[in-house]
């Protein structure tokens, strides 16, 4: 073995592999957006899927596997597609709600007329929803468009307050847009509105925890904080009203 | 430096900010489109249960009346009903109207820190509480 001082220059190695800089690779063409975990995008944003198949696939994915659905949601700044999704499903939900409201208003009016009740004194109470129904279908997209944005701003404000808005406003807005899928539950009569509200909150909590990478407890706190007090108070209020109605029905002399 | 201490910085608008700018514009446009039917819709807004129960306005009381006053053109009354809501309405509509042009011109955009400093959070909560105190004082 050759004896060489440690600071001596290294002689060239005739059999060593030549070293050279790798040529710069050409820029790769922009591919389809991927989800949070590098998964294929959610069907609504998958360029390979067409309408309305991508709408049904997205709704099915959200209802069956909400967390994987949000993990597949791309976090790009292109919020127009999720916004359009919110408009479509929100409009369908309002249309369903209007339909049932109109149907039950008619049924109620028929029952009252058959029972001989004098509904004429308060006819606007029954006919107003019928008149407002078609109008509601016209202004529903505007209400959804404004509501999603305002809701997103409020939720994001509370996420900021709780230090849980790591993904930025666009991520929050995207989650709330897809959470509008819950408004389709308004197509179910009687309990659809309440169920839709609860499922919408669940979608939002799960989705926000995915995109902001925080616990569901923190996102639940952010989402529910503005509403918890109000809902609790509304519940108390409804209970009080119910109690008052009960008392006035069975004890009419309590009224002055 | 001062803005950075509060968790706010600025960056140039990029091409991919256009979608959000258009969404803001659509949201603001929707609010304006709803303005003519707002008085009719407001009739269906239930009375505030908090106010009904306690006699004290909740932090959101006066928002509907502020919006109605704003779209009547009575800006002073709008700020009187709920200053924070009126300010948010003005800021939101202005942002929605200007955002597409602003982004197209590559103007600076505000960027919030992922986690806001405590002082900023305290300031936000203080603003909400001050607004509420005003509503209580005014008896909205």
GROMACS .gro file of C-alpha atoms in nm:
model
  396
    1UNK     CA    1   0.000   0.000   0.000
    2UNK     CA    2   0.132   0.340  -0.090
    3UNK     CA    3   0.240   0.556   0.200
    4UNK     CA    4   0.110   0.908   0.145
    5UNK     CA    5   0.078   1.207   0.381
    6UNK     CA    6  -0.286   1.286   0.464
    7UNK     CA    7  -0.283   1.637   0.313
    8UNK     CA    8  -0.128   1.527  -0.017
    9UNK     CA    9  -0.337   1.580  -0.332
   10UNK     CA   10  -0.531   1.277  -0.443
   11UNK     CA   11  -0.393   1.139  -0.772
   12UNK     CA   12  -0.642   1.093  -1.049
   13UNK     CA   13  -0.808   0.751  -1.051
   14UNK     CA   14  -0.782   0.613  -1.401
   15UNK     CA   15  -1.060   0.357  -1.348
   16UNK     CA   16  -1.300   0.572  -1.155
   17UNK     CA   17  -1.635   0.649  -1.311
   18UNK     CA   18  -1.631   0.990  -1.477
   19UNK     CA   19  -1.823   1.254  -1.285
   20UNK     CA   20  -2.016   1.522  -1.466
   21UNK     CA   21  -2.318   1.729  -1.402
   22UNK     CA   22  -2.643   1.572  -1.510
   23UNK     CA   23  -2.809   1.759  -1.794
   24UNK     CA   24  -3.102   1.970  -1.680
   25UNK     CA   25  -3.422   1.778  -1.718
   26UNK     CA   26  -3.684   1.944  -1.937
   27UNK     CA   27  -3.974   2.100  -1.745
   28UNK     CA   28  -4.244   1.843  -1.696
   29UNK     CA   29  -4.582   1.935  -1.841
   30UNK     CA   30  -4.839   2.035  -1.580
   31UNK     CA   31  -5.029   1.721  -1.482
   32UNK     CA   32  -5.366   1.693  -1.320
   33UNK     CA   33  -5.387   1.839  -0.969
   34UNK     CA   34  -5.335   1.590  -0.690
   35UNK     CA   35  -5.485   1.570  -0.345
   36UNK     CA   36  -5.333   1.655  -0.010
   37UNK     CA   37  -5.159   1.318   0.019
   38UNK     CA   38  -5.055   1.298  -0.345
   39UNK     CA   39  -5.368   1.099  -0.422
   40UNK     CA   40  -5.567   1.133  -0.744
   41UNK     CA   41  -5.790   1.440  -0.730
   42UNK     CA   42  -6.145   1.438  -0.608
   43UNK     CA   43  -6.371   1.341  -0.903
   44UNK     CA   44  -6.518   1.692  -0.942
   45UNK     CA   45  -6.168   1.826  -1.015
   46UNK     CA   46  -6.047   1.528  -1.212
   47UNK     CA   47  -6.010   1.640  -1.575
   48UNK     CA   48  -6.061   1.280  -1.684
   49UNK     CA   49  -6.417   1.273  -1.553
   50UNK     CA   50  -6.707   1.452  -1.716
   51UNK     CA   51  -7.023   1.614  -1.584
   52UNK     CA   52  -7.254   1.486  -1.437
   53UNK     CA   53  -7.062   1.170  -1.354
   54UNK     CA   54  -6.802   1.366  -1.160
   55UNK     CA   55  -7.079   1.535  -0.959
   56UNK     CA   56  -7.238   1.206  -0.855
   57UNK     CA   57  -6.898   1.047  -0.787
   58UNK     CA   58  -6.794   1.340  -0.566
   59UNK     CA   59  -7.121   1.336  -0.372
   60UNK     CA   60  -7.094   0.960  -0.326
   61UNK     CA   61  -6.734   0.985  -0.211
   62UNK     CA   62  -6.814   1.264   0.037
   63UNK     CA   63  -7.105   1.074   0.187
   64UNK     CA   64  -6.925   0.740   0.201
   65UNK     CA   65  -6.569   0.845   0.290
   66UNK     CA   66  -6.551   1.211   0.385
   67UNK     CA   67  -6.192   1.212   0.508
   68UNK     CA   68  -6.043   1.035   0.202
   69UNK     CA   69  -6.252   1.267  -0.015
   70UNK     CA   70  -6.096   1.573   0.145
   71UNK     CA   71  -5.751   1.411   0.128
   72UNK     CA   72  -5.803   1.384  -0.247
   73UNK     CA   73  -5.901   1.752  -0.273
   74UNK     CA   74  -5.624   1.950  -0.446
   75UNK     CA   75  -5.508   2.253  -0.249
   76UNK     CA   76  -5.452   2.471  -0.552
   77UNK     CA   77  -5.575   2.828  -0.568
   78UNK     CA   78  -5.831   2.735  -0.832
   79UNK     CA   79  -6.143   2.772  -0.618
   80UNK     CA   80  -6.380   2.827  -0.908
   81UNK     CA   81  -6.448   2.456  -0.950
   82UNK     CA   82  -6.536   2.391  -0.584
   83UNK     CA   83  -6.741   2.711  -0.586
   84UNK     CA   84  -6.935   2.586  -0.887
   85UNK     CA   85  -6.991   2.255  -0.706
   86UNK     CA   86  -7.133   2.446  -0.408
   87UNK     CA   87  -7.364   2.646  -0.635
   88UNK     CA   88  -7.497   2.334  -0.808
   89UNK     CA   89  -7.563   2.122  -0.500
   90UNK     CA   90  -7.678   2.422  -0.295
   91UNK     CA   91  -7.933   2.514  -0.560
   92UNK     CA   92  -8.061   2.156  -0.578
   93UNK     CA   93  -8.094   2.148  -0.200
   94UNK     CA   94  -8.289   2.474  -0.189
   95UNK     CA   95  -8.508   2.352  -0.474
   96UNK     CA   96  -8.591   2.041  -0.273
   97UNK     CA   97  -8.663   2.246   0.034
   98UNK     CA   98  -8.893   2.474  -0.162
   99UNK     CA   99  -9.069   2.177  -0.316
  100UNK     CA  100  -9.149   2.018   0.020
  101UNK     CA  101  -9.243   2.352   0.170
  102UNK     CA  102  -9.491   2.413  -0.111
  103UNK     CA  103  -9.631   2.061  -0.091
  104UNK     CA  104  -9.680   2.069   0.283
  105UNK     CA  105  -9.825   2.419   0.269
  106UNK     CA  106 -10.087   2.295   0.024
  107UNK     CA  107 -10.156   1.988   0.235
  108UNK     CA  108 -10.187   2.202   0.548
  109UNK     CA  109 -10.422   2.445   0.377
  110UNK     CA  110 -10.635   2.154   0.251
  111UNK     CA  111 -10.653   1.996   0.595
  112UNK     CA  112 -10.751   2.325   0.753
  113UNK     CA  113 -11.019   2.391   0.492
  114UNK     CA  114 -11.158   2.038   0.537
  115UNK     CA  115 -11.157   2.086   0.912
  116UNK     CA  116 -11.351   2.405   0.862
  117UNK     CA  117 -11.086   2.618   1.020
  118UNK     CA  118 -11.092   2.981   0.923
  119UNK     CA  119 -10.758   3.015   0.754
  120UNK     CA  120 -10.866   3.320   0.562
  121UNK     CA  121 -10.763   3.556   0.837
  122UNK     CA  122 -10.404   3.452   0.799
  123UNK     CA  123 -10.392   3.340   0.438
  124UNK     CA  124 -10.056   3.502   0.373
  125UNK     CA  125  -9.906   3.261   0.622
  126UNK     CA  126  -9.998   2.973   0.392
  127UNK     CA  127  -9.972   3.130   0.051
  128UNK     CA  128  -9.653   3.327   0.105
  129UNK     CA  129  -9.428   3.018   0.079
  130UNK     CA  130  -9.604   2.922  -0.245
  131UNK     CA  131  -9.540   3.266  -0.385
  132UNK     CA  132  -9.185   3.279  -0.255
  133UNK     CA  133  -9.100   2.932  -0.387
  134UNK     CA  134  -9.038   3.014  -0.752
  135UNK     CA  135  -8.866   3.335  -0.648
  136UNK     CA  136  -8.647   3.138  -0.411
  137UNK     CA  137  -8.525   2.925  -0.700
  138UNK     CA  138  -8.413   3.242  -0.875
  139UNK     CA  139  -8.228   3.397  -0.585
  140UNK     CA  140  -8.098   3.068  -0.442
  141UNK     CA  141  -7.771   3.066  -0.643
  142UNK     CA  142  -7.696   3.418  -0.527
  143UNK     CA  143  -7.772   3.322  -0.168
  144UNK     CA  144  -7.547   3.016  -0.192
  145UNK     CA  145  -7.270   3.217  -0.359
  146UNK     CA  146  -7.280   3.483  -0.091
  147UNK     CA  147  -7.343   3.241   0.195
  148UNK     CA  148  -7.050   3.011   0.121
  149UNK     CA  149  -6.812   3.305   0.100
  150UNK     CA  150  -6.941   3.477   0.415
  151UNK     CA  151  -6.946   3.145   0.601
  152UNK     CA  152  -6.590   3.077   0.486
  153UNK     CA  153  -6.472   3.413   0.611
  154UNK     CA  154  -6.637   3.366   0.952
  155UNK     CA  155  -6.506   3.010   0.996
  156UNK     CA  156  -6.159   3.116   0.885
  157UNK     CA  157  -6.163   3.402   1.135
  158UNK     CA  158  -6.232   3.156   1.416
  159UNK     CA  159  -5.969   2.917   1.281
  160UNK     CA  160  -5.721   3.204   1.293
  161UNK     CA  161  -5.822   3.283   1.650
  162UNK     CA  162  -5.759   2.921   1.749
  163UNK     CA  163  -5.433   2.901   1.554
  164UNK     CA  164  -5.573   2.632   1.326
  165UNK     CA  165  -5.564   2.804   0.987
  166UNK     CA  166  -5.235   2.666   0.864
  167UNK     CA  167  -5.362   2.594   0.514
  168UNK     CA  168  -5.485   2.945   0.437
  169UNK     CA  169  -5.823   3.086   0.339
  170UNK     CA  170  -5.840   2.904   0.007
  171UNK     CA  171  -5.826   2.568   0.187
  172UNK     CA  172  -6.106   2.674   0.420
  173UNK     CA  173  -6.319   2.795   0.131
  174UNK     CA  174  -6.262   2.473  -0.063
  175UNK     CA  175  -6.371   2.262   0.234
  176UNK     CA  176  -6.689   2.464   0.286
  177UNK     CA  177  -6.772   2.445  -0.085
  178UNK     CA  178  -6.762   2.066  -0.079
  179UNK     CA  179  -6.947   2.062   0.255
  180UNK     CA  180  -7.241   2.209   0.062
  181UNK     CA  181  -7.302   1.852  -0.057
  182UNK     CA  182  -7.488   1.811   0.272
  183UNK     CA  183  -7.756   2.053   0.151
  184UNK     CA  184  -7.878   1.772  -0.077
  185UNK     CA  185  -8.029   1.619   0.236
  186UNK     CA  186  -8.293   1.891   0.211
  187UNK     CA  187  -8.445   1.671  -0.056
  188UNK     CA  188  -8.554   1.447   0.232
  189UNK     CA  189  -8.883   1.570   0.377
  190UNK     CA  190  -8.933   1.659   0.744
  191UNK     CA  191  -8.583   1.605   0.884
  192UNK     CA  192  -8.377   1.695   0.578
  193UNK     CA  193  -8.295   2.049   0.686
  194UNK     CA  194  -8.174   1.950   1.030
  195UNK     CA  195  -7.983   1.647   0.899
  196UNK     CA  196  -7.825   1.862   0.629
  197UNK     CA  197  -7.706   2.114   0.885
  198UNK     CA  198  -7.551   1.844   1.105
  199UNK     CA  199  -7.385   1.663   0.814
  200UNK     CA  200  -7.258   1.993   0.675
  201UNK     CA  201  -7.091   2.067   1.008
  202UNK     CA  202  -6.940   1.717   1.012
  203UNK     CA  203  -6.805   1.759   0.658
  204UNK     CA  204  -6.658   2.096   0.751
  205UNK     CA  205  -6.494   1.969   1.070
  206UNK     CA  206  -6.340   1.665   0.898
  207UNK     CA  207  -6.231   1.860   0.592
  208UNK     CA  208  -6.077   2.145   0.786
  209UNK     CA  209  -5.878   1.903   1.001
  210UNK     CA  210  -5.741   1.743   0.683
  211UNK     CA  211  -5.644   2.058   0.496
  212UNK     CA  212  -5.512   2.253   0.795
  213UNK     CA  213  -5.348   1.944   0.950
  214UNK     CA  214  -5.492   2.002   1.295
  215UNK     CA  215  -5.702   1.787   1.523
  216UNK     CA  216  -6.074   1.754   1.464
  217UNK     CA  217  -6.126   1.891   1.813
  218UNK     CA  218  -5.975   2.226   1.718
  219UNK     CA  219  -6.162   2.249   1.392
  220UNK     CA  220  -6.482   2.149   1.570
  221UNK     CA  221  -6.423   2.428   1.818
  222UNK     CA  222  -6.365   2.676   1.536
  223UNK     CA  223  -6.669   2.568   1.339
  224UNK     CA  224  -6.906   2.535   1.633
  225UNK     CA  225  -6.790   2.829   1.841
  226UNK     CA  226  -7.000   3.090   1.658
  227UNK     CA  227  -7.301   2.864   1.650
  228UNK     CA  228  -7.293   2.680   1.981
  229UNK     CA  229  -7.412   2.970   2.190
  230UNK     CA  230  -7.671   3.074   1.934
  231UNK     CA  231  -7.799   2.718   1.886
  232UNK     CA  232  -7.814   2.660   2.259
  233UNK     CA  233  -8.006   2.981   2.301
  234UNK     CA  234  -8.234   2.900   2.010
  235UNK     CA  235  -8.303   2.565   2.175
  236UNK     CA  236  -8.386   2.736   2.500
  237UNK     CA  237  -8.602   2.983   2.313
  238UNK     CA  238  -8.789   2.709   2.126
  239UNK     CA  239  -8.840   2.520   2.451
  240UNK     CA  240  -8.976   2.833   2.612
  241UNK     CA  241  -9.206   2.897   2.317
  242UNK     CA  242  -9.321   2.537   2.325
  243UNK     CA  243  -9.384   2.563   2.696
  244UNK     CA  244  -9.574   2.886   2.650
  245UNK     CA  245  -9.783   2.733   2.370
  246UNK     CA  246  -9.854   2.430   2.587
  247UNK     CA  247  -9.960   2.649   2.876
  248UNK     CA  248 -10.173   2.874   2.658
  249UNK     CA  249 -10.340   2.568   2.505
  250UNK     CA  250 -10.423   2.394   2.830
  251UNK     CA  251 -10.451   2.700   3.049
  252UNK     CA  252 -10.595   2.974   2.829
  253UNK     CA  253 -10.688   3.178   3.133
  254UNK     CA  254 -10.321   3.248   3.193
  255UNK     CA  255 -10.335   3.499   2.907
  256UNK     CA  256 -10.442   3.844   3.011
  257UNK     CA  257  -4.190   4.548   1.013
  258UNK     CA  258  -4.493   4.656   1.215
  259UNK     CA  259  -4.727   4.455   0.993
  260UNK     CA  260  -4.501   4.151   1.018
  261UNK     CA  261  -4.514   4.175   1.396
  262UNK     CA  262  -4.891   4.143   1.367
  263UNK     CA  263  -4.864   3.842   1.137
  264UNK     CA  264  -4.949   4.028   0.818
  265UNK     CA  265  -4.723   4.053   0.516
  266UNK     CA  266  -4.767   4.139   0.150
  267UNK     CA  267  -4.685   3.954  -0.167
  268UNK     CA  268  -4.733   4.015  -0.535
  269UNK     CA  269  -5.049   3.875  -0.692
  270UNK     CA  270  -4.990   3.571  -0.907
  271UNK     CA  271  -5.182   3.432  -1.199
  272UNK     CA  272  -5.332   3.158  -0.983
  273UNK     CA  273  -5.486   3.421  -0.753
  274UNK     CA  274  -5.733   3.511  -1.028
  275UNK     CA  275  -5.976   3.235  -0.938
  276UNK     CA  276  -6.008   3.356  -0.580
  277UNK     CA  277  -6.044   3.713  -0.704
  278UNK     CA  278  -6.332   3.610  -0.928
  279UNK     CA  279  -6.494   3.415  -0.647
  280UNK     CA  280  -6.476   3.725  -0.427
  281UNK     CA  281  -6.628   3.926  -0.710
  282UNK     CA  282  -6.907   3.672  -0.756
  283UNK     CA  283  -6.979   3.672  -0.383
  284UNK     CA  284  -6.994   4.049  -0.368
  285UNK     CA  285  -7.204   4.058  -0.684
  286UNK     CA  286  -7.444   3.808  -0.530
  287UNK     CA  287  -7.486   4.025  -0.222
  288UNK     CA  288  -7.565   4.321  -0.447
  289UNK     CA  289  -7.803   4.107  -0.654
  290UNK     CA  290  -7.987   4.005  -0.338
  291UNK     CA  291  -8.018   4.366  -0.220
  292UNK     CA  292  -8.356   4.432  -0.389
  293UNK     CA  293  -8.515   4.129  -0.224
  294UNK     CA  294  -8.338   4.182   0.108
  295UNK     CA  295  -8.632   4.368   0.270
  296UNK     CA  296  -8.862   4.078   0.175
  297UNK     CA  297  -8.613   3.818   0.296
  298UNK     CA  298  -8.554   4.008   0.619
  299UNK     CA  299  -8.916   3.946   0.716
  300UNK     CA  300  -8.835   3.576   0.742
  301UNK     CA  301  -8.531   3.628   0.964
  302UNK     CA  302  -8.635   3.516   1.313
  303UNK     CA  303  -8.594   3.753   1.602
  304UNK     CA  304  -8.273   3.709   1.799
  305UNK     CA  305  -8.345   3.458   2.077
  306UNK     CA  306  -8.063   3.597   2.289
  307UNK     CA  307  -8.219   3.943   2.275
  308UNK     CA  308  -8.565   3.803   2.332
  309UNK     CA  309  -8.452   3.610   2.638
  310UNK     CA  310  -8.215   3.851   2.800
  311UNK     CA  311  -8.314   4.189   2.661
  312UNK     CA  312  -7.948   4.239   2.569
  313UNK     CA  313  -7.835   4.234   2.205
  314UNK     CA  314  -7.610   3.950   2.094
  315UNK     CA  315  -7.286   4.027   1.904
  316UNK     CA  316  -7.468   3.969   1.576
  317UNK     CA  317  -7.770   4.185   1.650
  318UNK     CA  318  -7.829   4.465   1.404
  319UNK     CA  319  -7.653   4.295   1.113
  320UNK     CA  320  -7.972   4.261   0.908
  321UNK     CA  321  -8.078   4.617   0.986
  322UNK     CA  322  -7.727   4.740   0.902
  323UNK     CA  323  -7.743   4.562   0.566
  324UNK     CA  324  -8.090   4.704   0.496
  325UNK     CA  325  -7.972   5.055   0.584
  326UNK     CA  326  -7.659   5.012   0.374
  327UNK     CA  327  -7.854   4.914   0.065
  328UNK     CA  328  -8.094   5.204   0.124
  329UNK     CA  329  -7.785   5.422   0.095
  330UNK     CA  330  -7.792   5.526   0.461
  331UNK     CA  331  -7.433   5.453   0.553
  332UNK     CA  332  -7.449   5.633   0.888
  333UNK     CA  333  -7.748   5.427   0.997
  334UNK     CA  334  -7.573   5.109   0.883
  335UNK     CA  335  -7.273   5.188   1.103
  336UNK     CA  336  -7.512   5.280   1.381
  337UNK     CA  337  -7.685   4.943   1.378
  338UNK     CA  338  -7.364   4.735   1.380
  339UNK     CA  339  -7.031   4.907   1.308
  340UNK     CA  340  -6.831   4.590   1.255
  341UNK     CA  341  -7.087   4.437   1.020
  342UNK     CA  342  -7.116   4.760   0.823
  343UNK     CA  343  -6.738   4.788   0.797
  344UNK     CA  344  -6.716   4.425   0.685
  345UNK     CA  345  -6.988   4.487   0.426
  346UNK     CA  346  -6.810   4.791   0.286
  347UNK     CA  347  -6.473   4.614   0.286
  348UNK     CA  348  -6.616   4.298   0.132
  349UNK     CA  349  -6.798   4.476  -0.148
  350UNK     CA  350  -6.496   4.694  -0.222
  351UNK     CA  351  -6.267   4.391  -0.222
  352UNK     CA  352  -6.503   4.198  -0.447
  353UNK     CA  353  -6.531   4.486  -0.691
  354UNK     CA  354  -6.158   4.556  -0.708
  355UNK     CA  355  -6.006   4.210  -0.668
  356UNK     CA  356  -6.012   4.091  -1.031
  357UNK     CA  357  -5.856   4.412  -1.163
  358UNK     CA  358  -5.611   4.431  -0.873
  359UNK     CA  359  -5.491   4.076  -0.927
  360UNK     CA  360  -5.472   4.123  -1.303
  361UNK     CA  361  -5.246   4.425  -1.246
  362UNK     CA  362  -5.028   4.221  -1.009
  363UNK     CA  363  -5.088   4.445  -0.708
  364UNK     CA  364  -4.972   4.348  -0.361
  365UNK     CA  365  -5.197   4.112  -0.168
  366UNK     CA  366  -5.211   4.071   0.208
  367UNK     CA  367  -5.082   3.740   0.335
  368UNK     CA  368  -5.156   3.624   0.688
  369UNK     CA  369  -4.915   3.415   0.889
  370UNK     CA  370  -5.031   3.053   0.923
  371UNK     CA  371  -5.056   3.105   1.297
  372UNK     CA  372  -5.134   3.460   1.401
  373UNK     CA  373  -4.938   3.614   1.689
  374UNK     CA  374  -5.120   3.632   2.020
  375UNK     CA  375  -5.143   4.010   2.003
  376UNK     CA  376  -5.333   3.990   1.674
  377UNK     CA  377  -5.577   3.737   1.814
  378UNK     CA  378  -5.629   3.950   2.122
  379UNK     CA  379  -5.693   4.251   1.898
  380UNK     CA  380  -5.955   4.061   1.697
  381UNK     CA  381  -6.134   3.943   2.010
  382UNK     CA  382  -6.114   4.295   2.153
  383UNK     CA  383  -6.271   4.437   1.836
  384UNK     CA  384  -6.557   4.187   1.861
  385UNK     CA  385  -6.611   4.266   2.228
  386UNK     CA  386  -6.595   4.642   2.171
  387UNK     CA  387  -6.851   4.611   1.895
  388UNK     CA  388  -7.074   4.409   2.128
  389UNK     CA  389  -7.031   4.665   2.406
  390UNK     CA  390  -7.141   4.936   2.165
  391UNK     CA  391  -7.450   4.735   2.068
  392UNK     CA  392  -7.539   4.690   2.433
  393UNK     CA  393  -7.480   5.060   2.508
  394UNK     CA  394  -7.688   5.166   2.210
  395UNK     CA  395  -7.961   4.917   2.290
  396UNK     CA  396  -7.978   4.776   1.936
   0.00000   0.00000   0.00000
